[in-house]
PDB file of C-alpha atoms in Angstrom:
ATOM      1  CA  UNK A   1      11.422  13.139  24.767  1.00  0.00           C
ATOM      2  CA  UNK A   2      10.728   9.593  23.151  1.00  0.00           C
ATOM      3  CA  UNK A   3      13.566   7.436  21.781  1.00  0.00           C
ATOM      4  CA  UNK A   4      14.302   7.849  17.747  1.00  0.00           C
ATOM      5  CA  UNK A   5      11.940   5.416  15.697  1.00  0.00           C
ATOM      6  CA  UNK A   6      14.308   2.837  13.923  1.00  0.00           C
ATOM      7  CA  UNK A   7      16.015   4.500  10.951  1.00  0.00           C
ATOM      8  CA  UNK A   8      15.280   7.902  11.945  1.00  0.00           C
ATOM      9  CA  UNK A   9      18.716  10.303  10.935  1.00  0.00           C
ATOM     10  CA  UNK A  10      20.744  11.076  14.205  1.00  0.00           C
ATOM     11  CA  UNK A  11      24.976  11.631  14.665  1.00  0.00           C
ATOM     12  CA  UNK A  12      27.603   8.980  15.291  1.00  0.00           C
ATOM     13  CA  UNK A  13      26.687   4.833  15.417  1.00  0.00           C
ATOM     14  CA  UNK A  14      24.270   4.874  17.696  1.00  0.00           C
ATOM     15  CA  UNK A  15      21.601   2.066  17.765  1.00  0.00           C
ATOM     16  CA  UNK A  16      18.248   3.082  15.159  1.00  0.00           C
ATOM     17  CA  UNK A  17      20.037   5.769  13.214  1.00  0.00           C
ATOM     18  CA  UNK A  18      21.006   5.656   9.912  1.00  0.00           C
ATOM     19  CA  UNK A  19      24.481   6.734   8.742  1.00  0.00           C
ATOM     20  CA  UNK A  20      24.837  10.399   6.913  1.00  0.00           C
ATOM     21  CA  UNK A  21      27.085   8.881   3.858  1.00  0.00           C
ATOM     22  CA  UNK A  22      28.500  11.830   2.203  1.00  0.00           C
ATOM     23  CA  UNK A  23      28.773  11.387  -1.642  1.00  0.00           C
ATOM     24  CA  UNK A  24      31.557  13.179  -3.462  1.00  0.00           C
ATOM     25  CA  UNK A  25      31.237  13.449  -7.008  1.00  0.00           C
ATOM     26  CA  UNK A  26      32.580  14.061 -10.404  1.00  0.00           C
ATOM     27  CA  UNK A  27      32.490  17.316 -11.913  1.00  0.00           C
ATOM     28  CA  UNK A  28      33.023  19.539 -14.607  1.00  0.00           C
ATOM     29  CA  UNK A  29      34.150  22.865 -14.158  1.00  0.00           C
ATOM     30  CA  UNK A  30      35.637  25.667 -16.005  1.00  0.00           C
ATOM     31  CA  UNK A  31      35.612  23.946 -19.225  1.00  0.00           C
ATOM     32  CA  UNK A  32      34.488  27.672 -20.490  1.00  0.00           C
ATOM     33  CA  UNK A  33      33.157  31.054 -20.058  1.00  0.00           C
ATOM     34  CA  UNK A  34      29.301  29.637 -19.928  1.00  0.00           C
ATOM     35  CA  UNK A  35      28.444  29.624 -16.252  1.00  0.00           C
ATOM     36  CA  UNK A  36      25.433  26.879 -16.284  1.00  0.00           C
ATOM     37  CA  UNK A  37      28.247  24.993 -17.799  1.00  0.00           C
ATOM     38  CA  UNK A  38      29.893  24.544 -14.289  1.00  0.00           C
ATOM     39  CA  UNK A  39      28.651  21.361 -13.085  1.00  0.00           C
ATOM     40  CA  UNK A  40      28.590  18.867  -9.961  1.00  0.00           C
ATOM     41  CA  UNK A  41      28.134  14.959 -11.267  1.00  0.00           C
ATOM     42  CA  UNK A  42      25.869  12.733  -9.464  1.00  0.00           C
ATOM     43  CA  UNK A  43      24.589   9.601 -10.967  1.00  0.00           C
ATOM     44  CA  UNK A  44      21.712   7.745  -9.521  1.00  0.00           C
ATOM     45  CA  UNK A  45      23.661   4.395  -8.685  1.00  0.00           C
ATOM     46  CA  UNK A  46      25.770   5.843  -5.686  1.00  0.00           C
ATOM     47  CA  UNK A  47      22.754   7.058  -3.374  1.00  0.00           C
ATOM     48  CA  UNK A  48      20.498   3.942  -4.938  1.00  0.00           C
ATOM     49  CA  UNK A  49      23.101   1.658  -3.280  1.00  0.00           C
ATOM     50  CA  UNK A  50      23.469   3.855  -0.143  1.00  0.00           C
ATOM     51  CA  UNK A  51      19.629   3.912   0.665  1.00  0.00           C
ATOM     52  CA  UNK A  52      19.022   0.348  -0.243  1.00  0.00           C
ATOM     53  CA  UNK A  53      22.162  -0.963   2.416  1.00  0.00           C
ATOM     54  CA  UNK A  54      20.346   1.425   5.056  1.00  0.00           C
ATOM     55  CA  UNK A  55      21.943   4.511   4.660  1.00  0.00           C
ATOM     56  CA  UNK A  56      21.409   8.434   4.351  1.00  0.00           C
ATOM     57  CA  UNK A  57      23.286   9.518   0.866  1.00  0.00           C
ATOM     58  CA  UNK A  58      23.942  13.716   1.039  1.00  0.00           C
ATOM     59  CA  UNK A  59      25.764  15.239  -1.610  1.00  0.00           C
ATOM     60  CA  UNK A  60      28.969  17.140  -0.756  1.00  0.00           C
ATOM     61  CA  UNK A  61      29.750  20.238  -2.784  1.00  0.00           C
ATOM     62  CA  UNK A  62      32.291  22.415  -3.465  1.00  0.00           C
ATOM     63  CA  UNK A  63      32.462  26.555  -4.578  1.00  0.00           C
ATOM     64  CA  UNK A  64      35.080  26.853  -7.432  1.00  0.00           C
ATOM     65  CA  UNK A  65      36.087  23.434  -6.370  1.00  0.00           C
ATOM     66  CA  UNK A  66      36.580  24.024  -2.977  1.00  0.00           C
ATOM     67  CA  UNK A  67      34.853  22.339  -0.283  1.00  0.00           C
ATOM     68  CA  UNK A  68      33.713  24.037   2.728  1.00  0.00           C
ATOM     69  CA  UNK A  69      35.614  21.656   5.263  1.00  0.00           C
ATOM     70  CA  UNK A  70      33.083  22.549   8.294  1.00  0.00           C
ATOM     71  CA  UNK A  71      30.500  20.868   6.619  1.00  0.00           C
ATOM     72  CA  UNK A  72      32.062  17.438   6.482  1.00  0.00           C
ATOM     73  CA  UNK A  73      31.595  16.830  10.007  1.00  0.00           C
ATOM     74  CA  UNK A  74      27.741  16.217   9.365  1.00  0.00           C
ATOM     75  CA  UNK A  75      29.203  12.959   7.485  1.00  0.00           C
ATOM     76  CA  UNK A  76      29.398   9.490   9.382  1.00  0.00           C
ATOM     77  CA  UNK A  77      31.415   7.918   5.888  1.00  0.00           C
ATOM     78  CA  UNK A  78      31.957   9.236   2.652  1.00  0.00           C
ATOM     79  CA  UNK A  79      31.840   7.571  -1.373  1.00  0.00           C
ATOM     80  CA  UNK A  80      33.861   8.827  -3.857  1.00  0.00           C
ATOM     81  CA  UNK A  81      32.397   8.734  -7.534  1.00  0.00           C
ATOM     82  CA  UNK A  82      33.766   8.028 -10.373  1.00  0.00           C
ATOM     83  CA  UNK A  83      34.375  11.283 -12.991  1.00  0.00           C
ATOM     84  CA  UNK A  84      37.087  12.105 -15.263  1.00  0.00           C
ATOM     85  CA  UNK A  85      39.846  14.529 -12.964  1.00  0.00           C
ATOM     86  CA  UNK A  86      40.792  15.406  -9.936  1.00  0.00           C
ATOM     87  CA  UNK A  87      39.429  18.983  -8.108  1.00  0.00           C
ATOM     88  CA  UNK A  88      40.936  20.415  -5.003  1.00  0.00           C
ATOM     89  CA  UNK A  89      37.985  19.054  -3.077  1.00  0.00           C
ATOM     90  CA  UNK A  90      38.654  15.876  -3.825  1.00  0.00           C
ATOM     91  CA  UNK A  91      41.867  15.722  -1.924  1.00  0.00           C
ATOM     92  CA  UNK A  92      39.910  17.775   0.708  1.00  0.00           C
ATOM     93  CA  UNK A  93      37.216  15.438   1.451  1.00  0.00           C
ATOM     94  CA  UNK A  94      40.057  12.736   1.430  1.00  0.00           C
ATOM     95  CA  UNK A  95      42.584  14.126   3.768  1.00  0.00           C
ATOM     96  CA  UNK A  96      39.897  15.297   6.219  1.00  0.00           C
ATOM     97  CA  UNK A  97      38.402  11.271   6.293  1.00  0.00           C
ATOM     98  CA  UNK A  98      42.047  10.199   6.969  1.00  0.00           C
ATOM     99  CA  UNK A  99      42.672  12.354   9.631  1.00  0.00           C
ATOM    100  CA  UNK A 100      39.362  12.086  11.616  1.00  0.00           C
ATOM    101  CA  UNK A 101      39.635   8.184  11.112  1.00  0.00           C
ATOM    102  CA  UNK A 102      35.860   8.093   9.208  1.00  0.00           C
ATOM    103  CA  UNK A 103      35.299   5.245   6.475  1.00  0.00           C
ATOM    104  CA  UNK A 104      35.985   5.979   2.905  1.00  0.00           C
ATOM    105  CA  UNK A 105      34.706   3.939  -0.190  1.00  0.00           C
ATOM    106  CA  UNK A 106      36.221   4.697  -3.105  1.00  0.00           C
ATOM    107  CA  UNK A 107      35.045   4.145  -6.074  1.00  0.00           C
ATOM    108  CA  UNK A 108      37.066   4.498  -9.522  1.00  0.00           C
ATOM    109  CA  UNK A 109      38.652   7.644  -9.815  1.00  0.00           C
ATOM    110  CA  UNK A 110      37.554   7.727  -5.954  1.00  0.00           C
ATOM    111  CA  UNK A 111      40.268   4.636  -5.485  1.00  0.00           C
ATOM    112  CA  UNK A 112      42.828   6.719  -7.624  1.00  0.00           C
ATOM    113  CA  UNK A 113      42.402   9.785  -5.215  1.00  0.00           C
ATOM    114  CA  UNK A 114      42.417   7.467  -2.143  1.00  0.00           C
ATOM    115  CA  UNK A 115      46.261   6.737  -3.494  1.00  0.00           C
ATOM    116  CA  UNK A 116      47.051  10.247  -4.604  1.00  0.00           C
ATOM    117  CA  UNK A 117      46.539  11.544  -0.745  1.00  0.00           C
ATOM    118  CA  UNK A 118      49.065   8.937   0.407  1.00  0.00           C
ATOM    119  CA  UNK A 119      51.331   9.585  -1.874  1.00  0.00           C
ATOM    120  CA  UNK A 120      51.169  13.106  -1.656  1.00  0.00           C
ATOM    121  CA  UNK A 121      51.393  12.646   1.842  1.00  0.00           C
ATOM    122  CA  UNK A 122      54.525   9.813   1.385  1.00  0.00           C
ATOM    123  CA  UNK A 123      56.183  12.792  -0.363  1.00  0.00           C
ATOM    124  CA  UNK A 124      55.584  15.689   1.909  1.00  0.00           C
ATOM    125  CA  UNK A 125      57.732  13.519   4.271  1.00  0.00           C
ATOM    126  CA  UNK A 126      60.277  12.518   1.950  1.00  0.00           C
ATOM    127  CA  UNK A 127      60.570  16.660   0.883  1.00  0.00           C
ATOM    128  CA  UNK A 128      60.504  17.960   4.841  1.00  0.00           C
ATOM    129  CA  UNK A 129      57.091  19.922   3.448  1.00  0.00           C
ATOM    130  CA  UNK A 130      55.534  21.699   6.033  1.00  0.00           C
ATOM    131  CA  UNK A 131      52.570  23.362   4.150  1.00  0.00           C
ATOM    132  CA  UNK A 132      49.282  22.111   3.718  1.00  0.00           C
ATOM    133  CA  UNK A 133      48.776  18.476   1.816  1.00  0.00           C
ATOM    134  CA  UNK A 134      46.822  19.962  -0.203  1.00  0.00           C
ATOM    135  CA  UNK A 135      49.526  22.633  -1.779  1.00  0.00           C
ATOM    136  CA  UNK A 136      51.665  20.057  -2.406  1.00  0.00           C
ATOM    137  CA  UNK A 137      49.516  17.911  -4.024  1.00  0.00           C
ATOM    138  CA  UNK A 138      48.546  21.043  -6.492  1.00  0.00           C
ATOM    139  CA  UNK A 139      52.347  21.593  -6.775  1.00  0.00           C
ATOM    140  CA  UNK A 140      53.210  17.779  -7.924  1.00  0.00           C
ATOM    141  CA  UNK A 141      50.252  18.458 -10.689  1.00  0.00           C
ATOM    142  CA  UNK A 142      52.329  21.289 -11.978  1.00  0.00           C
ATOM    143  CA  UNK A 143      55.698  18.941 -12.093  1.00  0.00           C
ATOM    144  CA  UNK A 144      53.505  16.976 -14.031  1.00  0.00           C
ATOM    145  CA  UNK A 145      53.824  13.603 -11.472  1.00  0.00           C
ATOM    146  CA  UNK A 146      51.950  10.545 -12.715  1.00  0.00           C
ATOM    147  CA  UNK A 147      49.526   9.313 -10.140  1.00  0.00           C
ATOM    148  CA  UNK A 148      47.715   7.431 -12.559  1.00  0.00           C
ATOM    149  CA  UNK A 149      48.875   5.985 -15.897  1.00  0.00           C
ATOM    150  CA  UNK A 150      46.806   5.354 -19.097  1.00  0.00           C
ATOM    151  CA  UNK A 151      45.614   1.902 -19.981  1.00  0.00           C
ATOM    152  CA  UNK A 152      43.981   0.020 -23.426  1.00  0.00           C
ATOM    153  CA  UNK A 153      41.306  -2.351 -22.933  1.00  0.00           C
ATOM    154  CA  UNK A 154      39.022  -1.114 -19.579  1.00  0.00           C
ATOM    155  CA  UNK A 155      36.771   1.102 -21.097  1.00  0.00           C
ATOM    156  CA  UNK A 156      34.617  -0.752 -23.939  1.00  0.00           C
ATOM    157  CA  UNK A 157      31.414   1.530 -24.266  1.00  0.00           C
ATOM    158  CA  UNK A 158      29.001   2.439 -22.211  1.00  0.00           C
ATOM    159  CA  UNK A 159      27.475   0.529 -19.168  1.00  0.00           C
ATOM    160  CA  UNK A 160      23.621   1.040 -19.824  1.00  0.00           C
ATOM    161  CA  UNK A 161      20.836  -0.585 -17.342  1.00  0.00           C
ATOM    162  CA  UNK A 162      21.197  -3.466 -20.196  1.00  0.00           C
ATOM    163  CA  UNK A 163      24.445  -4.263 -20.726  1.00  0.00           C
ATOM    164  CA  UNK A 164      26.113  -4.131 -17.100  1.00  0.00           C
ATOM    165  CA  UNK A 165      27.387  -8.207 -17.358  1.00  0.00           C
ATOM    166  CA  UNK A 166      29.057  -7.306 -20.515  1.00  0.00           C
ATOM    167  CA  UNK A 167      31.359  -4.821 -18.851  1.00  0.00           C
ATOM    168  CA  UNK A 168      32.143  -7.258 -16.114  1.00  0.00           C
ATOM    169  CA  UNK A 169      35.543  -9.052 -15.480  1.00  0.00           C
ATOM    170  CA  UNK A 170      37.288 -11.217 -12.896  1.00  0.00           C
ATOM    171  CA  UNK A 171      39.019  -9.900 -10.033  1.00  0.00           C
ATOM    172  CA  UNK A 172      40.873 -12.016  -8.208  1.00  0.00           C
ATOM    173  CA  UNK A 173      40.902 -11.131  -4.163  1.00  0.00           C
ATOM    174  CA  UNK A 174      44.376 -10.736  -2.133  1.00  0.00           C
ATOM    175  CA  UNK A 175      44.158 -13.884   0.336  1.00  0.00           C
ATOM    176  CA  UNK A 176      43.779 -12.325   3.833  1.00  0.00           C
ATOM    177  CA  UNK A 177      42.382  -8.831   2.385  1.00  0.00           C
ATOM    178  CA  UNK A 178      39.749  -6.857   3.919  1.00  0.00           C
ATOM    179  CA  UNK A 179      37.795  -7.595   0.587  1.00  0.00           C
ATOM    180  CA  UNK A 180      38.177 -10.828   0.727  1.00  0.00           C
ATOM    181  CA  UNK A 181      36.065 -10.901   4.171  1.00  0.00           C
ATOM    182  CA  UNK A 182      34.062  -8.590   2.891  1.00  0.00           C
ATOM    183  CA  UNK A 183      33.181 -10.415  -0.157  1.00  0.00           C
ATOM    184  CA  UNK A 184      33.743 -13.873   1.535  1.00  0.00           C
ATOM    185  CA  UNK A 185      34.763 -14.897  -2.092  1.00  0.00           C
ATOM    186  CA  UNK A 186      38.609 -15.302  -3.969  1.00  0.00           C
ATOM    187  CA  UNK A 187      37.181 -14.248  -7.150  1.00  0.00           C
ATOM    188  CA  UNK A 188      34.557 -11.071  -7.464  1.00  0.00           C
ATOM    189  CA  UNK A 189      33.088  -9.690 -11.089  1.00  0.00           C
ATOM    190  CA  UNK A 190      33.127  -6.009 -11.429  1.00  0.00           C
ATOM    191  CA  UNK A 191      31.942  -3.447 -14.074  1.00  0.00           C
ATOM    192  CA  UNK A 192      35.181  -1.381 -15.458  1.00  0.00           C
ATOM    193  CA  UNK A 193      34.986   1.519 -17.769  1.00  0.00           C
ATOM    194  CA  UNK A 194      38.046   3.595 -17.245  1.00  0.00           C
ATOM    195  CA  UNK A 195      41.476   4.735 -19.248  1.00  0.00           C
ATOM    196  CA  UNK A 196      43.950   5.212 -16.423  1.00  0.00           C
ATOM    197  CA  UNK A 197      44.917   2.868 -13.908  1.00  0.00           C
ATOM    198  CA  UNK A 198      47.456   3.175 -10.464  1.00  0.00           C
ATOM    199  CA  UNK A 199      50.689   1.483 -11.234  1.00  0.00           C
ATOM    200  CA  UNK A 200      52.794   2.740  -8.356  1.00  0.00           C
ATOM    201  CA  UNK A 201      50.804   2.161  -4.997  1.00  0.00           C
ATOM    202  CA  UNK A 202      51.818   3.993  -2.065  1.00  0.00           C
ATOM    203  CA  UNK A 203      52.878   2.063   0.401  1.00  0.00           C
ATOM    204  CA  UNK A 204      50.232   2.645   3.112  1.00  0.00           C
ATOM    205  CA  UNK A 205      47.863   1.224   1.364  1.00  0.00           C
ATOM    206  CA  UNK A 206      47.958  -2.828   0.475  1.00  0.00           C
ATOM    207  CA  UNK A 207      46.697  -4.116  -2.952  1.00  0.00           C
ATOM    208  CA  UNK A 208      43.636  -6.203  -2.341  1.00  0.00           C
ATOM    209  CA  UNK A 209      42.280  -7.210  -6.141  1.00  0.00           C
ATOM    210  CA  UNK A 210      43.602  -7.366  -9.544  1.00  0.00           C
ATOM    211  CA  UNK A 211      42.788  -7.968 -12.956  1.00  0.00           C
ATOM    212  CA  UNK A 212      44.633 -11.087 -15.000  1.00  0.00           C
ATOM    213  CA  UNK A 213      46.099  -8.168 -16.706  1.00  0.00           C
ATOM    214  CA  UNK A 214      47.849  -7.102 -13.582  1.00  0.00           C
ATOM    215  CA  UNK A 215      45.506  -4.098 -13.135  1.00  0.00           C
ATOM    216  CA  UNK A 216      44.984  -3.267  -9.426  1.00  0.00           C
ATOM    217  CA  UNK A 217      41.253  -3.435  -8.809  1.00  0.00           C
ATOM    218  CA  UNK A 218      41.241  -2.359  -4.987  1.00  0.00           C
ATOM    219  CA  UNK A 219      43.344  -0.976  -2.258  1.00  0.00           C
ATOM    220  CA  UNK A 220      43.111  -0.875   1.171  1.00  0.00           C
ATOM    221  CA  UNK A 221      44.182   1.211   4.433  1.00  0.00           C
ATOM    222  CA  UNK A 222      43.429  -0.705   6.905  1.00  0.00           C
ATOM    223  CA  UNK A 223      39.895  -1.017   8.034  1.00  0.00           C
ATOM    224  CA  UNK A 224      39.049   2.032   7.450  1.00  0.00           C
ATOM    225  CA  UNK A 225      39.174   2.652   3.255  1.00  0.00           C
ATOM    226  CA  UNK A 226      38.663   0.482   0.460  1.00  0.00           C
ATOM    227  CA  UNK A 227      38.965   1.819  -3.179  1.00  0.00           C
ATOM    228  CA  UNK A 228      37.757  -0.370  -5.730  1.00  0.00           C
ATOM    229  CA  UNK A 229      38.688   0.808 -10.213  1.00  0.00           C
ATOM    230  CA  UNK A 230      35.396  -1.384 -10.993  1.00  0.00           C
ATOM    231  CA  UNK A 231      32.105   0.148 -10.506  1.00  0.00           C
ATOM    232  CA  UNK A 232      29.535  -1.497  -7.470  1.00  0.00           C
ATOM    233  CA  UNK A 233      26.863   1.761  -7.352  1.00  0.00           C
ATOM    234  CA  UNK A 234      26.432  -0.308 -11.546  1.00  0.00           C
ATOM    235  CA  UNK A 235      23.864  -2.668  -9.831  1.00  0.00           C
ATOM    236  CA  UNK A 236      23.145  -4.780  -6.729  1.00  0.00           C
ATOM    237  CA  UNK A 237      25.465  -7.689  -6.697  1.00  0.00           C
ATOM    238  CA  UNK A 238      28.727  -5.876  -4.782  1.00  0.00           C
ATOM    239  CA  UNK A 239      26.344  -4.516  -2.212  1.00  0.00           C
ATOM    240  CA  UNK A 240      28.435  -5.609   1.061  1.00  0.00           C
ATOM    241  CA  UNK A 241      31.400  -2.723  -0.280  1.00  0.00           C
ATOM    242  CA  UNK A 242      28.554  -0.479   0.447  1.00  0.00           C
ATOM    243  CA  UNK A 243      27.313  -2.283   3.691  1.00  0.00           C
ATOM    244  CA  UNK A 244      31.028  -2.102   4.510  1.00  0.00           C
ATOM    245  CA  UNK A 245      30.732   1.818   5.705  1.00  0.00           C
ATOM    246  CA  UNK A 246      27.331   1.909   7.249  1.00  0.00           C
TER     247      UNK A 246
END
């Protein structure tokens, strides 16, 4: 057989072959008894960005909001969306990149989920829990624990194809960060539109950006995931977060 044409789709990092980025999006679900109601979110901008950096964007789905875990394998790297809550697969698709060491990009409430698995995780070892993560982390929903807490001020509208400068605010880079290599820059604009922000980071993960309001814009585990709150899929100009898991 002859050798793969350059960007043909093939496994792993080898040389020609584009990475299988699996995107994990927002949803609504069970919001009522109407069944078409039952929805899986993806916007445009995530696999845009993912095909333009040289990349092969699949969607990852769940049934009842449960993902079938043998099918994230076929994944090289995965994005997390933006959306408005959390699902069990969320925290699925999460824990499974964490333990098999494959690149995460999270992206808004993608960044907040990135946190809630290590702190989840941070308190399964500070409880002696020996069940699955993901039981515990449906248990702390039910004792009402605050991953998240709201926020005034980062959500102003709509971003429209338009208006996408208007929504865009400093963040200022943690010296020696990931993101700042990355970015090469101290200083990066990003889109925000969101109500709820992390206040209490776990401590695996180091803060790499914040907002002059104090906001914390992106975390890191070490080379292998970076969440961002602002939103890069919003246009071109963040593009190397992207380049960052292909």
């Amino acid at each position: 057989m002859g050798q793969k044409k350059a960007g043909a789709v093939c496994p792993g990092r080898r040389e020609n072959c584009m990475r299988i980025i699996g995107i994990v999006p927002g949803a609504k679900l069970f919001g009522s008894e109407d069944l078409y109601a039952d929805q899986y979110l993806f916007v445009n901008g995530y696999p845009k960005r993912i095909l333009a950096n040289g990349g092969t964007p699949v969607g990852i789905l769940s049934s009842d909001g449960y993902a079938a875990e043998d099918s994230l394998s076929l994944c090289d790297a995965f994005v997390f969306c933006g959306g408005a809550r959390f699902y069990p697969y969320h925290f699925q698709v999460m824990e499974y990149a964490a333990k098999s060491g494959k690149p995460v990009l999270g992206i808004c409430l993608g960044m907040q989920m990135m946190n809630t698995y290590f702190l989840v995780a941070e308190e399964a070892e500070r409880r002696g829990w020996d069940g699955p993560l993901l039981a515990l982390f449906e248990q702390m929903k039910k004792e009402r624990y605050m991953f998240t807490e709201p926020v005034d001020g980062h959500w102003d509208g709509h971003i429209t194809r338009d208006n996408v400068d208007r929504f865009k605010h400093p963040v200022h880079v943690t010296p020696g960060s990931r993101l700042e290599r990355l970015t090469g820059k101290q200083t990066i604009l990003g889109a925000s539109m969101h109500n709820y922000r992390i206040t209490h980071p776990a401590r695996s993960l180091t803060v790499a950006g914040r907002t002059d309001d104090g906001t914390i814009e992106a975390l890191e585990y070490g080379e292998q995931m970076l969440g961002v709150q602002f939103h890069p899929e919003a246009d071109d100009q963040n593009d190397e977060l992207f380049r960052a898991i292909l």
